[in-house]
Structures are given as structure tokens and as C-alpha cells.
């Protein structure tokens, strides 16, 4: 029972501060809310502006990509047309020089023979350059055929040896092919691989006045093979190594100025190696020599072949840059797609 009347209790006090719509706390909260809304609107406007800029940038990039694609297609088409158009006069020049050197129309004086041989060598260099241009155009257009087959590396070396033996006229220079012993058979495009090695060997012979050019191969990590072409030539300065495999790249040197090339062979070799699922590399010391290498898988995967093989037009009758291998040596490959490599 409560003895004290209710009026004797102290009045209740508010712990929430002043109430009502006009209190100072409510006004402060409304101010913060308005400030937050203003910041949100500003951020939204900035985000909208950024989005419009990104959309415009994407549109510009798409336009530039389309222009670049169109320019690349035009360049590839021009290179292809130009290469085919050059084939006829080059073939005529080479045929005429052969007839003259065979004395079909009569004897030549020593000076005339020198001049005719100069014309012949120049026409052959021109033909090689045209073939390289055509191959590069096909690669850029995605129209270079990759035909993988099983073959022995000893057959590859035998063909290369037979190909370079007639043109090796420097008695102070030896071309050595190390015997590939205990290595598996390869399943890849033999013509493309031989084309890479021919470019490496040709450069080594060209820029090695005396000494040795050595071609070797070894197994790497069990599933890849590394072909190396090492020479004792003039070597290459370190500042030039990174640009060697670029299109039309040439190293400035006295021999380079005397023996001019197109600067396409190494660039084409890098492109071909990529199509074969491999890589190229170079190491060099000025005055001591260089080593160019290509590393490819023992077996080219079918998906890589499918990616690289797209609607290539039939090769010309003269075979182009990658064709002479099977016609000029004992190198033959029999298609055996289901046969595993054996040592």
C-alpha cells in the first residue's frame, strides 16, 4: 500500500533533449540530410559524366580499331598483289640468266659471266624478299596454312645440309650439323620449321667471314625441342638485340652495309615460330658470334593447328619461300596423325 501521494514524486525529466519540430537537434539533422543529398546528386552527376566519357572513349576506340583493321587488310592485300605481280618478271630474269650461263646462245666472256651471275644473285635475293613479303601478308591476314606431319630430325638436317652445300663457297667457313641422337620424332609443319632454320643459317653464313656455323638440336623439358644456329661471326651489339625480330630491322655494321637484305627474314621467323606454338631467341657478343634459336613443341596441338589454318589459297606453282625443302633433298614426311613420337 502506497502511503505517499503521487503529487509528492519529483516530475519526470526527458533524457532526449528538447522535442518538437522546431528543436535545434532536428534542424541540425535536416541540414545534414540536405547536405548528404546534395553530395549524392553531385556524385551522381559526376558519375553520369564519367560514364558518358567512357562510352565516347569506347566508341572512339572501336572506330580506331576498325580503321586499323581496314588498314591492315589493305596492306596485306597490297603486299599479296605486289608479290604475285613481281613473280613473273623475277622468274623471267632468272630463266634468262640460267640460259646465258648455260651458254645456250653462245659463249660468254669472263666479264660477261661475272655480270650475269650478279644479275642472277640479285634476282634470287629479290625473289626471296617477295616470298617473305607474301608470307607476312598471309600471316597478318590469318591465311597461312599449317600442315603438321611426323618426321625425323635427321631427315630435316640432311635436307638442310644438301641445300646449303652448293652455296657454301667460302673455304674459311665450315657449316656443321650436329647429329640429332636419341631425340623423338616431331609432329609439326616441317616446311615452316625448315624455313625458320634456313633464315637463321643464311644470316649466319652471310655475317661470318671465317670460322664455323653450327646447327644443333636438344630436348627441353621433355616435350619441346630447341634448334640453335651458332656462329663465330661479327656478333651483334646489345642495343640491337631487342629489335632484331621486327619488320625491316637491320643492324648497322660494315658487313651489313655491304650485304644488304630486306630485314624480313627474322621477323618472318618469329611469326612462323609463333604459329608453330614456339618461340625464338638470340644471344650475341660483338666480335665473338651469335646464336639464334627456335623452340617448338615435340607435338603441335590440334587446336593450335586449327587456329592457324584458315582458308589459305593454293600455293603458287614455284612453291614460294617454304616449298623447296621436299624437292631439293631427301626430306620426306608421311602423314601419321595418330602415331605417337618415338625416340
CSV table of C-alpha atoms in Angstrom, one decimal:
chain,number,residue,atom,x,y,z
A,1,UNK,CA,0.0,0.0,0.0
A,2,UNK,CA,1.4,3.4,-1.1
A,3,UNK,CA,1.3,5.9,1.7
A,4,UNK,CA,2.9,8.8,-0.2
A,5,UNK,CA,0.6,10.6,-2.6
A,6,UNK,CA,1.5,10.8,-6.3
A,7,UNK,CA,1.9,14.5,-6.2
A,8,UNK,CA,4.9,14.1,-3.9
A,9,UNK,CA,7.1,12.3,-6.5
A,10,UNK,CA,9.5,14.5,-8.5
A,11,UNK,CA,8.5,15.3,-12.0
A,12,UNK,CA,10.0,13.1,-14.8
A,13,UNK,CA,12.8,14.6,-16.8
A,14,UNK,CA,13.5,14.0,-20.5
A,15,UNK,CA,16.8,12.3,-21.5
A,16,UNK,CA,16.3,13.0,-25.2
A,17,UNK,CA,16.7,16.7,-25.1
A,18,UNK,CA,14.2,19.1,-26.4
A,19,UNK,CA,11.4,17.7,-28.6
A,20,UNK,CA,9.2,19.2,-31.2
A,21,UNK,CA,9.6,20.2,-34.8
A,22,UNK,CA,11.4,23.4,-34.0
A,23,UNK,CA,14.1,21.9,-31.7
A,24,UNK,CA,17.8,22.5,-32.5
A,25,UNK,CA,18.7,18.8,-33.0
A,26,UNK,CA,16.0,18.3,-35.6
A,27,UNK,CA,17.2,21.3,-37.6
A,28,UNK,CA,20.8,20.0,-37.5
A,29,UNK,CA,19.7,16.6,-38.8
A,30,UNK,CA,17.7,18.2,-41.6
A,31,UNK,CA,20.8,20.2,-42.5
A,32,UNK,CA,23.0,17.1,-42.6
A,33,UNK,CA,20.4,15.3,-44.7
A,34,UNK,CA,20.2,18.1,-47.2
A,35,UNK,CA,24.0,18.3,-47.4
A,36,UNK,CA,24.1,14.5,-47.9
A,37,UNK,CA,21.5,14.7,-50.7
A,38,UNK,CA,23.5,17.5,-52.4
A,39,UNK,CA,26.7,15.4,-52.2
A,40,UNK,CA,24.8,12.4,-53.6
A,41,UNK,CA,23.5,14.5,-56.5
A,42,UNK,CA,26.9,15.9,-57.3
A,43,UNK,CA,28.4,12.4,-57.2
A,44,UNK,CA,25.6,11.1,-59.4
A,45,UNK,CA,26.2,13.9,-61.9
A,46,UNK,CA,29.9,13.3,-61.9
A,47,UNK,CA,29.3,9.5,-62.4
A,48,UNK,CA,27.0,10.2,-65.3
A,49,UNK,CA,29.6,12.5,-66.9
A,50,UNK,CA,32.3,9.8,-66.4
A,51,UNK,CA,30.0,7.2,-67.9
A,52,UNK,CA,29.4,9.4,-71.0
A,53,UNK,CA,33.1,9.9,-71.3
A,54,UNK,CA,33.8,6.1,-71.1
A,55,UNK,CA,31.1,5.4,-73.7
A,56,UNK,CA,32.6,8.0,-76.0
A,57,UNK,CA,36.1,6.6,-75.5
A,58,UNK,CA,34.9,3.1,-76.3
A,59,UNK,CA,33.2,4.4,-79.4
A,60,UNK,CA,36.4,6.1,-80.4
A,61,UNK,CA,38.5,3.0,-79.7
A,62,UNK,CA,36.1,0.9,-81.7
A,63,UNK,CA,36.4,3.3,-84.6
A,64,UNK,CA,40.2,3.3,-84.4
A,65,UNK,CA,40.2,-0.5,-84.2
A,66,UNK,CA,38.1,-0.7,-87.3
A,67,UNK,CA,40.3,1.7,-89.1
A,68,UNK,CA,43.4,-0.2,-88.1
A,69,UNK,CA,41.8,-3.5,-89.2
A,70,UNK,CA,40.9,-2.0,-92.5
A,71,UNK,CA,44.4,-0.5,-93.0
A,72,UNK,CA,46.0,-3.9,-92.1
A,73,UNK,CA,43.7,-5.7,-94.6
A,74,UNK,CA,44.6,-3.2,-97.3
A,75,UNK,CA,48.3,-3.5,-96.5
A,76,UNK,CA,48.1,-7.3,-96.6
A,77,UNK,CA,46.1,-7.2,-99.8
A,78,UNK,CA,48.7,-4.8,-101.4
A,79,UNK,CA,51.6,-7.0,-100.3
A,80,UNK,CA,49.9,-10.1,-101.7
A,81,UNK,CA,49.1,-8.5,-105.0
A,82,UNK,CA,52.5,-6.9,-105.3
A,83,UNK,CA,54.3,-10.2,-104.5
A,84,UNK,CA,52.3,-12.1,-107.1
A,85,UNK,CA,52.9,-9.4,-109.7
A,86,UNK,CA,56.6,-9.5,-109.1
A,87,UNK,CA,56.9,-13.2,-109.6
A,88,UNK,CA,56.5,-13.1,-113.3
A,89,UNK,CA,59.3,-10.7,-114.2
A,90,UNK,CA,61.6,-12.3,-111.5
A,91,UNK,CA,61.0,-15.7,-113.0
A,92,UNK,CA,61.8,-14.4,-116.4
A,93,UNK,CA,65.1,-12.8,-115.3
A,94,UNK,CA,66.2,-16.0,-113.5
A,95,UNK,CA,65.3,-18.1,-116.5
A,96,UNK,CA,67.3,-15.8,-118.9
A,97,UNK,CA,70.3,-15.8,-116.6
A,98,UNK,CA,70.3,-19.6,-116.5
A,99,UNK,CA,70.2,-19.8,-120.3
A,100,UNK,CA,73.1,-17.3,-120.6
A,101,UNK,CA,75.2,-19.2,-118.0
A,102,UNK,CA,74.4,-22.5,-119.8
A,103,UNK,CA,75.8,-20.9,-123.0
A,104,UNK,CA,72.7,-21.8,-125.0
A,105,UNK,CA,73.2,-18.7,-127.2
A,106,UNK,CA,77.0,-18.9,-127.3
A,107,UNK,CA,80.0,-18.4,-125.1
A,108,UNK,CA,80.4,-15.6,-122.6
A,109,UNK,CA,83.5,-13.6,-121.8
A,110,UNK,CA,84.8,-13.7,-118.2
A,111,UNK,CA,83.4,-10.2,-117.6
A,112,UNK,CA,80.0,-11.1,-119.1
A,113,UNK,CA,79.8,-14.1,-116.8
A,114,UNK,CA,80.5,-12.0,-113.8
A,115,UNK,CA,77.8,-9.6,-114.8
A,116,UNK,CA,75.3,-12.3,-115.5
A,117,UNK,CA,76.0,-14.0,-112.2
A,118,UNK,CA,75.5,-10.7,-110.4
A,119,UNK,CA,72.1,-10.3,-112.1
A,120,UNK,CA,71.2,-13.9,-111.1
A,121,UNK,CA,72.1,-13.4,-107.5
A,122,UNK,CA,70.2,-10.1,-107.3
A,123,UNK,CA,67.1,-11.7,-108.8
A,124,UNK,CA,67.3,-14.6,-106.3
A,125,UNK,CA,67.6,-12.1,-103.4
A,126,UNK,CA,64.6,-10.2,-104.8
A,127,UNK,CA,62.7,-13.4,-105.2
A,128,UNK,CA,63.4,-14.3,-101.5
A,129,UNK,CA,62.2,-10.9,-100.4
A,130,UNK,CA,59.0,-11.2,-102.4
A,131,UNK,CA,58.4,-14.6,-100.8
A,132,UNK,CA,58.9,-13.2,-97.3
A,133,UNK,CA,56.5,-10.4,-98.0
A,134,UNK,CA,53.9,-12.8,-99.3
A,135,UNK,CA,54.2,-15.0,-96.2
A,136,UNK,CA,54.0,-12.0,-93.9
A,137,UNK,CA,50.9,-10.8,-95.7
A,138,UNK,CA,49.3,-14.3,-95.3
A,139,UNK,CA,50.2,-14.4,-91.6
A,140,UNK,CA,48.7,-11.0,-91.0
A,141,UNK,CA,45.5,-12.0,-92.9
A,142,UNK,CA,45.3,-15.2,-90.9
A,143,UNK,CA,45.5,-17.2,-94.1
A,144,UNK,CA,48.8,-19.2,-93.7
A,145,UNK,CA,48.3,-22.9,-93.8
A,146,UNK,CA,49.8,-25.1,-91.1
A,147,UNK,CA,50.3,-28.7,-92.2
A,148,UNK,CA,51.6,-30.9,-89.3
A,149,UNK,CA,53.2,-34.3,-90.1
A,150,UNK,CA,55.5,-36.7,-88.3
A,151,UNK,CA,59.1,-36.6,-89.4
A,152,UNK,CA,62.7,-37.4,-88.3
A,153,UNK,CA,65.0,-34.6,-87.3
A,154,UNK,CA,67.9,-36.4,-89.0
A,155,UNK,CA,66.0,-36.0,-92.3
A,156,UNK,CA,65.5,-32.3,-91.6
A,157,UNK,CA,69.2,-31.8,-91.1
A,158,UNK,CA,70.1,-33.9,-94.1
A,159,UNK,CA,67.9,-31.8,-96.3
A,160,UNK,CA,69.3,-28.5,-95.0
A,161,UNK,CA,72.8,-29.8,-95.4
A,162,UNK,CA,72.1,-30.7,-99.0
A,163,UNK,CA,70.5,-27.3,-99.6
A,164,UNK,CA,73.4,-25.2,-98.3
A,165,UNK,CA,76.3,-27.3,-99.6
A,166,UNK,CA,76.2,-25.9,-103.2
A,167,UNK,CA,76.2,-22.3,-102.0
A,168,UNK,CA,79.0,-22.7,-99.4
A,169,UNK,CA,81.9,-21.3,-101.4
A,170,UNK,CA,84.0,-19.9,-98.5
A,171,UNK,CA,86.9,-22.2,-97.8
A,172,UNK,CA,87.5,-20.5,-94.4
A,173,UNK,CA,84.0,-21.2,-93.2
A,174,UNK,CA,82.6,-24.6,-92.1
A,175,UNK,CA,78.9,-25.5,-91.8
A,176,UNK,CA,78.4,-28.2,-89.2
A,177,UNK,CA,75.2,-30.1,-88.4
A,178,UNK,CA,75.4,-32.0,-85.1
A,179,UNK,CA,73.8,-35.4,-85.3
A,180,UNK,CA,70.4,-35.5,-83.5
A,181,UNK,CA,70.9,-38.6,-81.4
A,182,UNK,CA,68.3,-40.0,-79.1
A,183,UNK,CA,65.7,-37.4,-79.9
A,184,UNK,CA,62.0,-38.1,-80.6
A,185,UNK,CA,60.2,-37.6,-83.9
A,186,UNK,CA,58.5,-34.3,-84.4
A,187,UNK,CA,54.8,-33.6,-85.3
A,188,UNK,CA,54.8,-30.1,-86.7
A,189,UNK,CA,54.9,-28.3,-90.0
A,190,UNK,CA,58.3,-29.4,-91.5
A,191,UNK,CA,58.3,-26.7,-94.1
A,192,UNK,CA,57.7,-23.8,-91.7
A,193,UNK,CA,60.3,-25.1,-89.3
A,194,UNK,CA,62.9,-25.6,-92.1
A,195,UNK,CA,62.1,-22.0,-93.3
A,196,UNK,CA,63.0,-20.7,-89.9
A,197,UNK,CA,66.2,-22.6,-89.8
A,198,UNK,CA,67.1,-21.6,-93.4
A,199,UNK,CA,66.7,-17.9,-92.4
A,200,UNK,CA,69.0,-18.5,-89.3
A,201,UNK,CA,71.6,-20.4,-91.3
A,202,UNK,CA,71.6,-17.9,-94.2
A,203,UNK,CA,72.2,-15.0,-91.8
A,204,UNK,CA,74.9,-16.9,-90.0
A,205,UNK,CA,76.8,-17.7,-93.2
A,206,UNK,CA,76.3,-14.2,-94.5
A,207,UNK,CA,77.8,-12.5,-91.4
A,208,UNK,CA,80.5,-15.0,-90.6
A,209,UNK,CA,83.6,-14.3,-92.7
A,210,UNK,CA,85.6,-17.2,-91.3
A,211,UNK,CA,85.2,-19.8,-88.6
A,212,UNK,CA,82.1,-22.0,-88.1
A,213,UNK,CA,78.4,-22.1,-88.2
A,214,UNK,CA,77.0,-25.0,-86.1
A,215,UNK,CA,73.4,-26.3,-86.2
A,216,UNK,CA,72.3,-28.3,-83.2
A,217,UNK,CA,69.1,-29.6,-81.5
A,218,UNK,CA,68.3,-30.8,-78.0
A,219,UNK,CA,65.3,-31.8,-76.0
A,220,UNK,CA,63.9,-29.3,-73.5
A,221,UNK,CA,61.6,-30.2,-70.6
A,222,UNK,CA,60.7,-33.5,-72.2
A,223,UNK,CA,58.1,-32.0,-74.5
A,224,UNK,CA,59.9,-29.3,-76.5
A,225,UNK,CA,62.9,-29.2,-78.8
A,226,UNK,CA,65.3,-26.3,-79.2
A,227,UNK,CA,67.1,-25.8,-82.5
A,228,UNK,CA,70.1,-23.5,-82.3
A,229,UNK,CA,72.3,-21.9,-85.0
A,230,UNK,CA,75.6,-20.7,-83.5
A,231,UNK,CA,78.3,-18.8,-85.5
A,232,UNK,CA,81.7,-17.3,-84.9
A,233,UNK,CA,80.8,-14.2,-86.8
A,234,UNK,CA,80.9,-10.4,-86.2
A,235,UNK,CA,78.3,-10.5,-83.4
A,236,UNK,CA,75.5,-8.0,-82.6
A,237,UNK,CA,75.6,-5.1,-80.1
A,238,UNK,CA,73.3,-5.5,-77.1
A,239,UNK,CA,71.3,-2.4,-78.1
A,240,UNK,CA,70.2,-4.0,-81.3
A,241,UNK,CA,69.1,-7.4,-79.9
A,242,UNK,CA,65.5,-6.3,-78.9
A,243,UNK,CA,64.7,-5.0,-82.4
A,244,UNK,CA,66.1,-7.8,-84.4
A,245,UNK,CA,62.8,-9.7,-85.0
A,246,UNK,CA,60.9,-6.5,-86.0
A,247,UNK,CA,59.8,-6.0,-89.6
A,248,UNK,CA,62.6,-4.4,-91.8
A,249,UNK,CA,65.0,-4.4,-88.9
A,250,UNK,CA,68.7,-4.3,-89.9
A,251,UNK,CA,71.8,-3.9,-87.8
A,252,UNK,CA,74.3,-1.2,-88.8
A,253,UNK,CA,77.8,-2.7,-89.5
A,254,UNK,CA,80.3,-2.6,-92.3
A,255,UNK,CA,79.3,-6.0,-93.5
A,256,UNK,CA,75.7,-5.2,-93.2
A,257,UNK,CA,76.1,-2.2,-95.4
A,258,UNK,CA,77.9,-4.4,-98.0
A,259,UNK,CA,75.5,-7.3,-97.8
A,260,UNK,CA,72.1,-5.7,-97.8
A,261,UNK,CA,68.9,-7.6,-97.1
A,262,UNK,CA,65.2,-7.0,-96.8
A,263,UNK,CA,65.2,-7.2,-93.0
A,264,UNK,CA,62.2,-9.5,-93.2
A,265,UNK,CA,63.8,-12.9,-92.6
A,266,UNK,CA,64.0,-12.8,-88.8
A,267,UNK,CA,60.6,-11.1,-88.5
A,268,UNK,CA,59.0,-13.9,-90.5
A,269,UNK,CA,60.8,-16.5,-88.5
A,270,UNK,CA,59.3,-15.1,-85.3
A,271,UNK,CA,55.8,-15.1,-86.8
A,272,UNK,CA,56.3,-18.7,-88.1
A,273,UNK,CA,57.6,-19.9,-84.7
A,274,UNK,CA,54.5,-18.4,-83.0
A,275,UNK,CA,52.2,-20.3,-85.4
A,276,UNK,CA,54.1,-23.5,-84.5
A,277,UNK,CA,53.5,-22.9,-80.8
A,278,UNK,CA,57.1,-21.9,-80.2
A,279,UNK,CA,59.4,-19.0,-79.6
A,280,UNK,CA,62.6,-17.5,-81.0
A,281,UNK,CA,65.6,-16.1,-79.1
A,282,UNK,CA,69.0,-14.6,-79.7
A,283,UNK,CA,72.3,-14.3,-77.8
A,284,UNK,CA,75.3,-12.5,-79.1
A,285,UNK,CA,78.7,-11.0,-78.3
A,286,UNK,CA,80.3,-8.4,-80.5
A,287,UNK,CA,83.3,-9.9,-82.2
A,288,UNK,CA,82.6,-13.5,-80.9
A,289,UNK,CA,79.5,-14.5,-82.7
A,290,UNK,CA,75.7,-15.1,-82.2
A,291,UNK,CA,73.3,-17.9,-81.5
A,292,UNK,CA,69.8,-17.8,-82.9
A,293,UNK,CA,67.4,-20.4,-81.6
A,294,UNK,CA,63.8,-21.6,-82.1
A,295,UNK,CA,62.0,-23.8,-79.5
A,296,UNK,CA,58.9,-25.7,-80.6
A,297,UNK,CA,56.7,-28.4,-79.1
A,298,UNK,CA,57.5,-32.0,-80.0
A,299,UNK,CA,53.9,-32.4,-81.0
A,300,UNK,CA,51.9,-29.5,-82.3
A,301,UNK,CA,48.5,-29.5,-80.7
A,302,UNK,CA,45.5,-29.9,-83.0
A,303,UNK,CA,43.8,-26.7,-81.6
A,304,UNK,CA,46.9,-24.7,-82.4
A,305,UNK,CA,46.8,-26.1,-85.9
A,306,UNK,CA,43.1,-25.3,-86.3
A,307,UNK,CA,43.6,-21.7,-85.1
A,308,UNK,CA,46.4,-21.1,-87.6
A,309,UNK,CA,44.8,-22.9,-90.5
A,310,UNK,CA,42.2,-20.8,-92.3
A,311,UNK,CA,41.3,-20.8,-96.0
A,312,UNK,CA,44.7,-20.4,-97.5
A,313,UNK,CA,44.8,-20.1,-101.2
A,314,UNK,CA,46.8,-22.8,-103.0
A,315,UNK,CA,50.5,-22.1,-103.1
A,316,UNK,CA,51.9,-20.9,-106.5
A,317,UNK,CA,53.5,-23.4,-108.8
A,318,UNK,CA,57.0,-22.4,-107.8
A,319,UNK,CA,56.2,-23.2,-104.2
A,320,UNK,CA,57.1,-19.9,-102.6
A,321,UNK,CA,59.6,-19.4,-99.7
A,322,UNK,CA,58.7,-22.5,-97.8
A,323,UNK,CA,58.5,-25.0,-100.7
A,324,UNK,CA,61.9,-26.1,-101.9
A,325,UNK,CA,62.7,-28.4,-99.0
A,326,UNK,CA,61.0,-31.5,-100.2
A,327,UNK,CA,62.1,-31.0,-103.8
A,328,UNK,CA,65.8,-30.4,-103.1
A,329,UNK,CA,66.7,-33.1,-100.6
A,330,UNK,CA,65.8,-36.5,-99.1
A,331,UNK,CA,63.5,-35.0,-96.5
A,332,UNK,CA,60.1,-36.7,-96.8
A,333,UNK,CA,57.3,-36.8,-94.3
A,334,UNK,CA,54.5,-39.3,-94.2
A,335,UNK,CA,51.2,-38.2,-92.5
A,336,UNK,CA,50.6,-40.3,-89.4
A,337,UNK,CA,48.4,-38.2,-87.2
A,338,UNK,CA,47.7,-40.9,-84.7
A,339,UNK,CA,51.2,-42.2,-84.2
A,340,UNK,CA,53.0,-41.1,-81.0
A,341,UNK,CA,56.5,-39.8,-81.1
A,342,UNK,CA,59.2,-42.4,-80.6
A,343,UNK,CA,62.8,-42.0,-79.6
